[in-house]
Short mmCIF file of C-alpha atoms in Angstrom, two decimals:
data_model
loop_
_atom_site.label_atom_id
_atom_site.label_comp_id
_atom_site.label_asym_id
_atom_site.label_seq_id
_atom_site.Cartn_x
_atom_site.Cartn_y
_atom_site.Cartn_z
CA UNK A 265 -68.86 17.76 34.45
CA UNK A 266 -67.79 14.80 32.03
CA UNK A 267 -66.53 11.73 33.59
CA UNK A 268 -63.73 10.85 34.06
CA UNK A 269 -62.24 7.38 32.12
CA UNK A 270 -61.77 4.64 34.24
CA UNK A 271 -58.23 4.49 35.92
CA UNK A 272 -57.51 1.01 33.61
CA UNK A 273 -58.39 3.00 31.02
CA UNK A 274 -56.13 5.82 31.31
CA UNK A 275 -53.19 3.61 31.99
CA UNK A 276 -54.24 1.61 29.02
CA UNK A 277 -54.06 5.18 26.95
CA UNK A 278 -50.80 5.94 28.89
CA UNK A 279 -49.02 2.65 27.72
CA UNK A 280 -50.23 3.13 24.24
CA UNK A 281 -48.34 6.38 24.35
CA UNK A 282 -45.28 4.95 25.95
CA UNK A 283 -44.98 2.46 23.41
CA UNK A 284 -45.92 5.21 20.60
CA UNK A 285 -42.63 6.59 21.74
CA UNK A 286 -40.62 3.78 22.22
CA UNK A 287 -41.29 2.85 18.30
CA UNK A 288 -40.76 6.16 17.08
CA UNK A 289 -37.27 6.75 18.80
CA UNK A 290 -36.30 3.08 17.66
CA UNK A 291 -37.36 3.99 14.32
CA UNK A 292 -35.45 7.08 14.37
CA UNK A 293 -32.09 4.68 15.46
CA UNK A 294 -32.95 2.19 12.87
CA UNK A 295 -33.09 4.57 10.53
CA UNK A 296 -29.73 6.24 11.65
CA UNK A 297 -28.21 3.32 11.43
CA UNK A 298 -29.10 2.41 8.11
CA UNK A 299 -27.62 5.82 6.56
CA UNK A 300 -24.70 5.45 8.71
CA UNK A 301 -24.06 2.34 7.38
CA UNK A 302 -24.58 3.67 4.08
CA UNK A 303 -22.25 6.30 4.19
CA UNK A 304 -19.61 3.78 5.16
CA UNK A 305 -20.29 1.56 1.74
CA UNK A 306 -18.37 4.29 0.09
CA UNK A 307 -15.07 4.42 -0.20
CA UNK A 308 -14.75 8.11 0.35
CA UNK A 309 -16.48 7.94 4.13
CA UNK A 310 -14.53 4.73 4.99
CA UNK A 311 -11.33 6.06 3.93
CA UNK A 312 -11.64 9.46 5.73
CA UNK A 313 -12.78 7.54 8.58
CA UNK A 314 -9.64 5.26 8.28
CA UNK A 315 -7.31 8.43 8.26
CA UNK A 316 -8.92 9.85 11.15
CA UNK A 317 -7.97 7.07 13.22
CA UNK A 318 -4.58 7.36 11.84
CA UNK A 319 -4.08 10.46 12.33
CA UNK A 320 -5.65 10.05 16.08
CA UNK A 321 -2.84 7.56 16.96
CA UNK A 322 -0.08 9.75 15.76
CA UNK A 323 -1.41 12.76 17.98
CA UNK A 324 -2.23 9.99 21.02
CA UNK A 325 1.52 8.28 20.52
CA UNK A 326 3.09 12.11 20.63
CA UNK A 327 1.10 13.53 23.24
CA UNK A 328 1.19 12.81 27.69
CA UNK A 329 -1.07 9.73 27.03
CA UNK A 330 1.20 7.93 24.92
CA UNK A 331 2.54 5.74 27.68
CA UNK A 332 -1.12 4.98 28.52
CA UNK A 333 -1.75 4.22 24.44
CA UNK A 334 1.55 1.75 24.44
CA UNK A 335 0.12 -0.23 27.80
CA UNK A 336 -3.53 -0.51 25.91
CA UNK A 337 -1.43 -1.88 22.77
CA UNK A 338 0.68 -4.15 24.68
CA UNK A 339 -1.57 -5.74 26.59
CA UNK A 340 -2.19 -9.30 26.18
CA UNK A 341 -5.33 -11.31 26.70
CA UNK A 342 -7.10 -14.11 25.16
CA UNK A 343 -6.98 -18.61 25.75
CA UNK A 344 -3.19 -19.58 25.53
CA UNK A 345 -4.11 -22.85 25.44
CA UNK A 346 -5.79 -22.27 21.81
CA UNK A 347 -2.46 -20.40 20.91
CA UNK A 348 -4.53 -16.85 20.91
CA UNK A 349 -2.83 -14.98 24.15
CA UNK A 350 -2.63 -11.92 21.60
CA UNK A 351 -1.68 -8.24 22.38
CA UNK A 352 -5.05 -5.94 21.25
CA UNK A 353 -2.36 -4.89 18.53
CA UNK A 354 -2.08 -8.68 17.36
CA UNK A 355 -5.70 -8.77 18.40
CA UNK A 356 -6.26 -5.97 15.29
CA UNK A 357 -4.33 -7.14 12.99
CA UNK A 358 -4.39 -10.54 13.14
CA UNK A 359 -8.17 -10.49 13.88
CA UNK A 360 -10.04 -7.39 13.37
CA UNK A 361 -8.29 -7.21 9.96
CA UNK A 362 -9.56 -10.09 8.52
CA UNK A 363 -12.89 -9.09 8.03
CA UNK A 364 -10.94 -6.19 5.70
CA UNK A 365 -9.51 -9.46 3.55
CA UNK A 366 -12.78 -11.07 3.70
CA UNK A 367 -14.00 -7.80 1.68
CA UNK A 368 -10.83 -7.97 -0.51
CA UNK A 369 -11.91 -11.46 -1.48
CA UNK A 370 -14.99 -10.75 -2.27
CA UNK A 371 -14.04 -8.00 -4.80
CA UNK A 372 -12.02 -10.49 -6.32
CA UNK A 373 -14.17 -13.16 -6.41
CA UNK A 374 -16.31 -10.82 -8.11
CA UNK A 375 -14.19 -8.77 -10.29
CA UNK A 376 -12.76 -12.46 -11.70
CA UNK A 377 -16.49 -14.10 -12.25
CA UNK A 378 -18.53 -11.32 -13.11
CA UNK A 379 -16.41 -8.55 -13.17
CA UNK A 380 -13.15 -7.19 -14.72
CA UNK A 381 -11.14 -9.79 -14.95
CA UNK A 382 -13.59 -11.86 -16.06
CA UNK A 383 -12.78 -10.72 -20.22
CA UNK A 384 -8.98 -11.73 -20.32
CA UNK A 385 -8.51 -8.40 -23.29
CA UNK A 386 -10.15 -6.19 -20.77
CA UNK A 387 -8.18 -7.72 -17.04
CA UNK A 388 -4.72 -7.22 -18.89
CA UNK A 389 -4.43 -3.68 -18.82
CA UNK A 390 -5.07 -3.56 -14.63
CA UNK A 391 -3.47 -7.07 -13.93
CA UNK A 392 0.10 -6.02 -15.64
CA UNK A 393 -0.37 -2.57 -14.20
CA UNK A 394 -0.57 -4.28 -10.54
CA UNK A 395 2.22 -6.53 -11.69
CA UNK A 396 4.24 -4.05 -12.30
CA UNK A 397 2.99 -2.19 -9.21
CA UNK A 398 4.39 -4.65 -7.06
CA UNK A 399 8.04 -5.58 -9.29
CA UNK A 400 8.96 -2.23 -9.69
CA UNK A 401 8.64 -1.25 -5.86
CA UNK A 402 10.50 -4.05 -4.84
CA UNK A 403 13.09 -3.81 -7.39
CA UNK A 404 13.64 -0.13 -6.16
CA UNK A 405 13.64 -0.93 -2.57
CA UNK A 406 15.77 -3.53 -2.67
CA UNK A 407 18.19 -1.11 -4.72
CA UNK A 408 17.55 1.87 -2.50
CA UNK A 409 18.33 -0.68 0.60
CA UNK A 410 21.34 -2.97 -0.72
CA UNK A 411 23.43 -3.80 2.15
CA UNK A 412 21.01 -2.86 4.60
CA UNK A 413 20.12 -5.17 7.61
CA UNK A 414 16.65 -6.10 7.04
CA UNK A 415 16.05 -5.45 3.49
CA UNK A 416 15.72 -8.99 2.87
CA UNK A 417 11.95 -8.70 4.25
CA UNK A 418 12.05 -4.79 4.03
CA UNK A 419 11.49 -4.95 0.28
CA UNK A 420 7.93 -6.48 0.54
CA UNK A 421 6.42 -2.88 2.52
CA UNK A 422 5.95 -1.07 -0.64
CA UNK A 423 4.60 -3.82 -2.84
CA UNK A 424 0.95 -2.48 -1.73
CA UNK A 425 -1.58 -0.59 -2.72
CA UNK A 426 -4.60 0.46 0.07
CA UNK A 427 -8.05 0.07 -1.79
CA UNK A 428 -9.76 2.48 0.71
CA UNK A 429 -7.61 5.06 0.52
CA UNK A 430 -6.77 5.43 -2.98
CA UNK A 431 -10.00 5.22 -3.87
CA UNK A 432 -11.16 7.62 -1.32
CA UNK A 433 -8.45 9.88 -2.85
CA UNK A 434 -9.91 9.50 -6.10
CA UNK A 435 -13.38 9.43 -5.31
CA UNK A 436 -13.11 13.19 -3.38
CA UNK A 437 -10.50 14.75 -5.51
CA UNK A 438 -11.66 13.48 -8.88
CA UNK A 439 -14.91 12.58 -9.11
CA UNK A 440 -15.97 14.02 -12.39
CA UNK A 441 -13.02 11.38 -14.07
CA UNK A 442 -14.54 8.48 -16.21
CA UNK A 443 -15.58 6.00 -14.43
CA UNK A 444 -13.12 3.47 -16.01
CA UNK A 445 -10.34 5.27 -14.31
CA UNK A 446 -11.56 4.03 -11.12
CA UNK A 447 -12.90 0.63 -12.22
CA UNK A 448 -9.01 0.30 -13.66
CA UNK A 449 -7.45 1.47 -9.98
CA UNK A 450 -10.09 -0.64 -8.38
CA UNK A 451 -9.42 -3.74 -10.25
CA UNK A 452 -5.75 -3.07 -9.86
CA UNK A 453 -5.58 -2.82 -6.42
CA UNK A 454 -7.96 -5.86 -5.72
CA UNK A 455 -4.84 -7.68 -7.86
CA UNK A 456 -2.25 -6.00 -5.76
CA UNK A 457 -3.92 -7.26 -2.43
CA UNK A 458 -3.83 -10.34 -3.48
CA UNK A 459 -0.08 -10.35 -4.45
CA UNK A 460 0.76 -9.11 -1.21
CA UNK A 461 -1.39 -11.89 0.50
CA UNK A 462 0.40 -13.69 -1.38
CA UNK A 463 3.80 -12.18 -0.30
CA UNK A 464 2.59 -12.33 3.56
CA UNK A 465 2.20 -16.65 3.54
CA UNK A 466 5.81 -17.14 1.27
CA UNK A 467 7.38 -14.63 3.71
CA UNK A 468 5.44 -14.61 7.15
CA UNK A 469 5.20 -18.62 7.71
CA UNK A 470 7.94 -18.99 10.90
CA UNK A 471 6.60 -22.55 11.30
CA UNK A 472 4.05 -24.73 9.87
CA UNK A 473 1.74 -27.03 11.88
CA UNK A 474 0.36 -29.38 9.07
CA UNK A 475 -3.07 -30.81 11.44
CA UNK A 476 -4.29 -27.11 11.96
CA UNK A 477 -3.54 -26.40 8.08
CA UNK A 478 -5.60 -29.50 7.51
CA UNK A 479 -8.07 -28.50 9.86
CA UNK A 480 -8.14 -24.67 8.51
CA UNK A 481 -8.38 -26.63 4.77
CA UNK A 482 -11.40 -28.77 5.95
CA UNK A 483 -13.46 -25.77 7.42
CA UNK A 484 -13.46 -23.51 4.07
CA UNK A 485 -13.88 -26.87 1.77
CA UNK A 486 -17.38 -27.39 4.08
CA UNK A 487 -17.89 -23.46 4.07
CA UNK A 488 -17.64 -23.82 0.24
CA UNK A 489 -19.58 -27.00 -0.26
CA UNK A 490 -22.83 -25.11 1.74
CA UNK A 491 -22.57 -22.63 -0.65
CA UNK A 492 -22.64 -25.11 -3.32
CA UNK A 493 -25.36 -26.48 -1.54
CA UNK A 494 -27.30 -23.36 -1.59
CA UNK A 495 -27.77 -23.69 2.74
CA UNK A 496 -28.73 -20.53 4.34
CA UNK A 497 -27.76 -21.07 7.64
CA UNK A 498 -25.55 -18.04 8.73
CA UNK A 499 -24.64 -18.88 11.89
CA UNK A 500 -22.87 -22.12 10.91
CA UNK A 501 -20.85 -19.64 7.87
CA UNK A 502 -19.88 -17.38 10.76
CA UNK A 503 -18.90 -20.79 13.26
CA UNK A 504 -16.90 -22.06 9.98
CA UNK A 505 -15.06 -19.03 9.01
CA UNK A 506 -13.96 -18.39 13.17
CA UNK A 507 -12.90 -22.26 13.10
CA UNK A 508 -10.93 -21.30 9.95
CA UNK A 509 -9.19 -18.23 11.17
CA UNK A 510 -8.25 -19.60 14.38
CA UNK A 511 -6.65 -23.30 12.97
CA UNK A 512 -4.87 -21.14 10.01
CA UNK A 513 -3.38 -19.13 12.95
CA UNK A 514 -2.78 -22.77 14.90
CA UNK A 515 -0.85 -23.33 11.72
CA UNK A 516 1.82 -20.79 11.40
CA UNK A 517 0.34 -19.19 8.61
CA UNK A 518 -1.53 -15.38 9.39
CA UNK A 519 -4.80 -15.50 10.31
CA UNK A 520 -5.86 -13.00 7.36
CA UNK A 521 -5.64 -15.29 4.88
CA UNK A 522 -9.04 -17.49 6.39
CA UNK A 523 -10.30 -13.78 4.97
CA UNK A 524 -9.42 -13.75 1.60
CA UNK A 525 -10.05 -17.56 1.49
CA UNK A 526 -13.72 -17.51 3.00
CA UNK A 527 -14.13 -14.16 0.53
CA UNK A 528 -13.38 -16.61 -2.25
CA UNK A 529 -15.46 -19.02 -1.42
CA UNK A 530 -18.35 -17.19 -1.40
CA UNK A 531 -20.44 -17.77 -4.07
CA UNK A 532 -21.70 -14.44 -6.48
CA UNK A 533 -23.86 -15.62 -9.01
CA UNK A 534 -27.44 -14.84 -8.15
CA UNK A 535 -29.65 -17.91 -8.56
CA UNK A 536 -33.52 -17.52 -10.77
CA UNK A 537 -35.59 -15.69 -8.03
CA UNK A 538 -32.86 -14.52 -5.65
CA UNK A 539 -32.81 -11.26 -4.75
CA UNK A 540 -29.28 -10.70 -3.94
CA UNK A 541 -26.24 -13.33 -4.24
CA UNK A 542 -24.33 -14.07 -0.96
CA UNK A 543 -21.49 -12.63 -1.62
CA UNK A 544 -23.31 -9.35 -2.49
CA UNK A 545 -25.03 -9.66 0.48
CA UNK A 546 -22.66 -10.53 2.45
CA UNK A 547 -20.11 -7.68 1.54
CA UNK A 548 -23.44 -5.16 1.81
CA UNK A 549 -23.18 -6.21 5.72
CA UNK A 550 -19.99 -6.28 6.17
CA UNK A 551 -18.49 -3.65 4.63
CA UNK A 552 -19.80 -1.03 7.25
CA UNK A 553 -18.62 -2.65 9.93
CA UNK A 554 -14.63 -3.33 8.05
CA UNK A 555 -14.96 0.23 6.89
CA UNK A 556 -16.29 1.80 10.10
CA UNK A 557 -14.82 -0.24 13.00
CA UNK A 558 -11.96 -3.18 12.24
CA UNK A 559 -9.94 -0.96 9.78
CA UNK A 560 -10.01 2.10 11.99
CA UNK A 561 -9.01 -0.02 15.35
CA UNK A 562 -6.11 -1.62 13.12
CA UNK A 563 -5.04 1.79 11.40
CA UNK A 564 -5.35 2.99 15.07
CA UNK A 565 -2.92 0.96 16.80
CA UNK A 566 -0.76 0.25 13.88
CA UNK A 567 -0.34 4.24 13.08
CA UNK A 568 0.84 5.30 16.49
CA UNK A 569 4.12 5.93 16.15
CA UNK A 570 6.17 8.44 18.04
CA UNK A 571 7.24 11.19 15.86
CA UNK A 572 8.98 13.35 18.85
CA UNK A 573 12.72 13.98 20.29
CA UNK A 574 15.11 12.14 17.46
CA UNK A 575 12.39 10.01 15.44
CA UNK A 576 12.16 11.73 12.44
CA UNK A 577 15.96 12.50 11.79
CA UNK A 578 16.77 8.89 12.35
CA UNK A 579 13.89 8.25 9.58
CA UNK A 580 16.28 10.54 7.41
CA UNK A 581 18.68 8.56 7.79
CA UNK A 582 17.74 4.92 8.03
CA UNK A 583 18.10 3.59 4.49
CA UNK A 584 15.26 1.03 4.88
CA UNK A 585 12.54 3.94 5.68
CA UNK A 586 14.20 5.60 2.36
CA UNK A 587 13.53 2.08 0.64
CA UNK A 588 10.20 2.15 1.46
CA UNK A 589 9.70 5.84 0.77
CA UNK A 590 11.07 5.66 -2.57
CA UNK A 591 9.22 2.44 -3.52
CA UNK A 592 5.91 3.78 -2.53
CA UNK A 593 6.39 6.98 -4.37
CA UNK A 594 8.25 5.76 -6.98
CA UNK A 595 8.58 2.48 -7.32
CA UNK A 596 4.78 2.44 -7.76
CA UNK A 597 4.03 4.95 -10.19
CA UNK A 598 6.67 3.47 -12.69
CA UNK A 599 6.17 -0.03 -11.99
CA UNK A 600 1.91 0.63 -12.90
CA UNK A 601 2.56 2.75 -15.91
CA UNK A 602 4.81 0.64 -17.24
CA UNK A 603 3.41 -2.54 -16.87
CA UNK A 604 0.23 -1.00 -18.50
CA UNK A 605 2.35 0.59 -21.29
CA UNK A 606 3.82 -2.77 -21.53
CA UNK A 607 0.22 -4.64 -22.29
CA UNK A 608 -0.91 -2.11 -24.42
CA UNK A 609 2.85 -2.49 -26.44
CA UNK A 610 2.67 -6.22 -26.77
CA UNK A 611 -0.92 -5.76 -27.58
CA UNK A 612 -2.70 -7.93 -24.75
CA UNK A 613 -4.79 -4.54 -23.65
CA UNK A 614 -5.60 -1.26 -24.91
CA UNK A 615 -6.47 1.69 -23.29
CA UNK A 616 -10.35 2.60 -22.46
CA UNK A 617 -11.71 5.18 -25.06
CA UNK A 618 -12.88 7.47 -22.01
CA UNK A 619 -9.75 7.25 -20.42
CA UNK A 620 -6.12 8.92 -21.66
CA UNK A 621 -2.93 8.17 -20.86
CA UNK A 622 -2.14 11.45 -18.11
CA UNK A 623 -5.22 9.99 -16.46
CA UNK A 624 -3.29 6.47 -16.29
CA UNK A 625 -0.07 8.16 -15.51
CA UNK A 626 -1.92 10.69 -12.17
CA UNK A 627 -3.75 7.19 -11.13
CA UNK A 628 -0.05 4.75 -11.62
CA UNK A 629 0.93 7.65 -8.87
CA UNK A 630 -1.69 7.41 -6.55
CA UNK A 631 -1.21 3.42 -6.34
CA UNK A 632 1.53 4.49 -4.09
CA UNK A 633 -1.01 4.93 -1.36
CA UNK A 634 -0.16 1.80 0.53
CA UNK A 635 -0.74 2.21 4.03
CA UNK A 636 -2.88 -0.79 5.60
CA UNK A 637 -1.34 -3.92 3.88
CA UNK A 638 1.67 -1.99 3.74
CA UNK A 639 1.51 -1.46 7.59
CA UNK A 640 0.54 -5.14 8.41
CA UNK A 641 3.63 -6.51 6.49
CA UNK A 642 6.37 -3.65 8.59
CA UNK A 643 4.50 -4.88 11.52
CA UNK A 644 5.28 -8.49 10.75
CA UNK A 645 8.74 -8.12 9.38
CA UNK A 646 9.85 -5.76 12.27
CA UNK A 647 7.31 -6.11 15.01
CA UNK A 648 6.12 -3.09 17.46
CA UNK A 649 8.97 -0.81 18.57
CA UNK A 650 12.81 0.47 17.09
CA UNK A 651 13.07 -0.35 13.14
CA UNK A 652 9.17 -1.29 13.09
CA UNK A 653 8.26 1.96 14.09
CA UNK A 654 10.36 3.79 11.90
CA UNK A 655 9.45 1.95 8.61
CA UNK A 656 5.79 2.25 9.78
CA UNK A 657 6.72 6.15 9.83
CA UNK A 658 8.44 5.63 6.78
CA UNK A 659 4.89 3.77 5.61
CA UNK A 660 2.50 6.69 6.46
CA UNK A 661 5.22 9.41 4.58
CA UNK A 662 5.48 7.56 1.66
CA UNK A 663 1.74 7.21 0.87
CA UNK A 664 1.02 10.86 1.92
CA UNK A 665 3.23 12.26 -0.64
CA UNK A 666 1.89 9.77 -3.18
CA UNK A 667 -1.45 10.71 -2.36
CA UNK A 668 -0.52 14.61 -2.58
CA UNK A 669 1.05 13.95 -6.19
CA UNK A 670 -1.72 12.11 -7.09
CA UNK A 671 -4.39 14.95 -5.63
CA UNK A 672 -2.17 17.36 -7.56
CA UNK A 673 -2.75 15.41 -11.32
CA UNK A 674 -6.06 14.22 -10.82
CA UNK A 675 -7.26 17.76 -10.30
CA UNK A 676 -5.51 19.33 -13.25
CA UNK A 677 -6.27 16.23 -15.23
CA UNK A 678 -10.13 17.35 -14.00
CA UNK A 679 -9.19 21.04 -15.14
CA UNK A 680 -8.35 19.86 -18.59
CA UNK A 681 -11.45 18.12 -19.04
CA UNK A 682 -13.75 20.78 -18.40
CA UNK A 683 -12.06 23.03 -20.53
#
């Protein structure tokens, strides 16, 4: 008979095989993770993934677990003493979200130095078009709501456009388009974010604590002079842009902005022998996890809104919800067409070759998609509960039937083309 090995011998061969194992399962996660995280770099995955959350909260808010879902949204937790006792709601939206405006200013960072906007001829055509995106809709609210308690901040809801989920309408309905119809909606809504950012510190700022500003300032200016500086060190970005967020929230003004601000910052020109810039790297990381976990959470507890007993025929009849309504659906697909009809009139744009005016006209309609900036700024206007929830309602109506108008004249402006 042969011998037998040696008992240290056959553990030795049983360890081998253990760890054999162990590195073929982690590779199998690693890899799993890496194409998960790729399918959430696209726009169509992360906005799906962004309307199945919403979509979750409206079934969890109307269903026997709704009181449960309010006491989870309510709850408070965090240090008071640093001015962050927040609900998980506030937690969401004034936390979670920012990583969503960190994204936003990266695209525009980009789009405005290497991008876009960086030809003035060729940034016309989108910038008026989100001009008039966000004039238009207000105009029409404010119309729509004259006399109205609360239209004074009510007219801001409609003035934006979501990024994810236009483009995710675009991308899955429309795919075979040019692509300058989606660099043009892209563009325009990375200029329409920024407007309402805009709109959120003019309108949003109850008080203003000038040391935390100055503190808030400070952190980004060193945040941008590292990057000037070409240092490497990630941790201290990530210990700068937390010191931001939470002084600019000391301050009075929303949190989000730190986002857009630290997005900005961020420096996009690849140096000689760099493989990536930062802020291509930077959004490459952190787009997965805006796309598949802080924009879902936020769309989650912002969304869930009861729709039962007399909701939704006191949204028929509360003229702010019809405000918003009418400026998402309406408001936006005039006020984009015609601020790119304007530019092309007055001669500061033309229209792309590849790209004709009824594919301008289905995408001016789709704009009306406005849903997460639009559901941060009812949210701060009107907080959680009564006319909040309604114009939230109002919110999530408005940019389905956009997006169902727009579905409807993308695909027959695909039909055309392929016949």
């Amino acid at each position: 008979m042969p011998e037998r090995p040696p008992v240290t011998a056959r553990l030795i061969d049983r360890a081998r095989r253990i760890r054999q194992r162990r590195h073929r399962a982690q590779r199998r996660t690693a890899d799993a993770a890496v194409t998960l995280a790729g399918y959430l770099r696209t726009e169509t995955i992360g906005g799906i993934v962004m309307l199945g959350a919403a979509i979750a909260a409206l079934l969890v808010a109307n269903s026997p677990a709704a009181e449960l879902y309010q006491h989870v949204r309510d709850a408070r937790f965090g240090p008071g003493a640093l001015h962050l006792s927040l609900t998980t709601g506030e937690w969401a939206s004034d936390g979670l979200l920012t990583l969503f405006f960190v994204i936003a200013g990266l695209e525009l960072k980009r789009e405005l130095v290497v991008g876009e906007l960086r030809n003035p001829r060729t940034a016309m055509l989108p910038v008026f078009g989100a001009l008039g995106g966000m004039v238009a809709p207000a105009l029409l609210a404010l119309l729509v709501g004259r006399g109205a308690d609360g239209i004074d901040q009510a007219w801001a809801i409609p003035v934006a456009t979501d990024i994810a989920f236009a483009l995710a309408v675009l991308a899955v309905t429309a795919r075979t388009l040019p692509a300058s119809v989606r660099v043009f909606l892209l563009t325009l809504a990375v200029v329409d974010d920024l407007g309402a950012i805009l709109l959120i510190a003019v309108l949003f700022t109850a008080h203003l604590a000038v040391l935390p500003l100055v503190g808030a300032a400070a952190s980004i200016g060193g945040y941008l002079l590292l990057q000037r500086l070409r240092f490497r060190g990630w941790p201290v970005y990530l210990a700068l842009g937390v010191l931001a967020w939470g002084l600019l929230h000391a301050s009075g003004i929303h949190a989000t902005l730190a986002g857009v601000a630290i997005g900005l910052a961020t420096r996009v020109r690849r140096d000689p022998g760099e493989p990536y810039a930062p802020a291509e790297h930077a959004e490459h990381r952190l787009q997965p996890l805006s796309a598949g976990l802080c924009v879902p959470i936020f769309a989650f507890f912002a969304a869930g809104v009861p729709l039962t007993g007399g909701a939704l025929p006191a949204l028929l009849t509360d003229q702010l919800a019809w405000a918003v309504v009418v400026g998402l659906v309406v408001g936006k697909a005039v006020g984009v067409f015609g601020g790119s009809l304007l530019a092309i009139g007055v001669r500061l744009a033309r229209l792309p070759d590849t790209m004709h005016w009824r594919d301008l006209a289905a995408v001016s309609v789709l704009a009306g998609c406005g849903f997460t900036v639009s559901l941060l700024i009812a949210e701060l206007a009107f907080g959680v509960g009564g006319e909040g929830e309604r114009l939230k309602t109002a919110v999530l109506v408005g940019s389905v039937i956009a997006a169902l108008l727009g579905t409807v004249l993308l695909r027959r402006r695909v039909r055309a083309r392929h016949t």
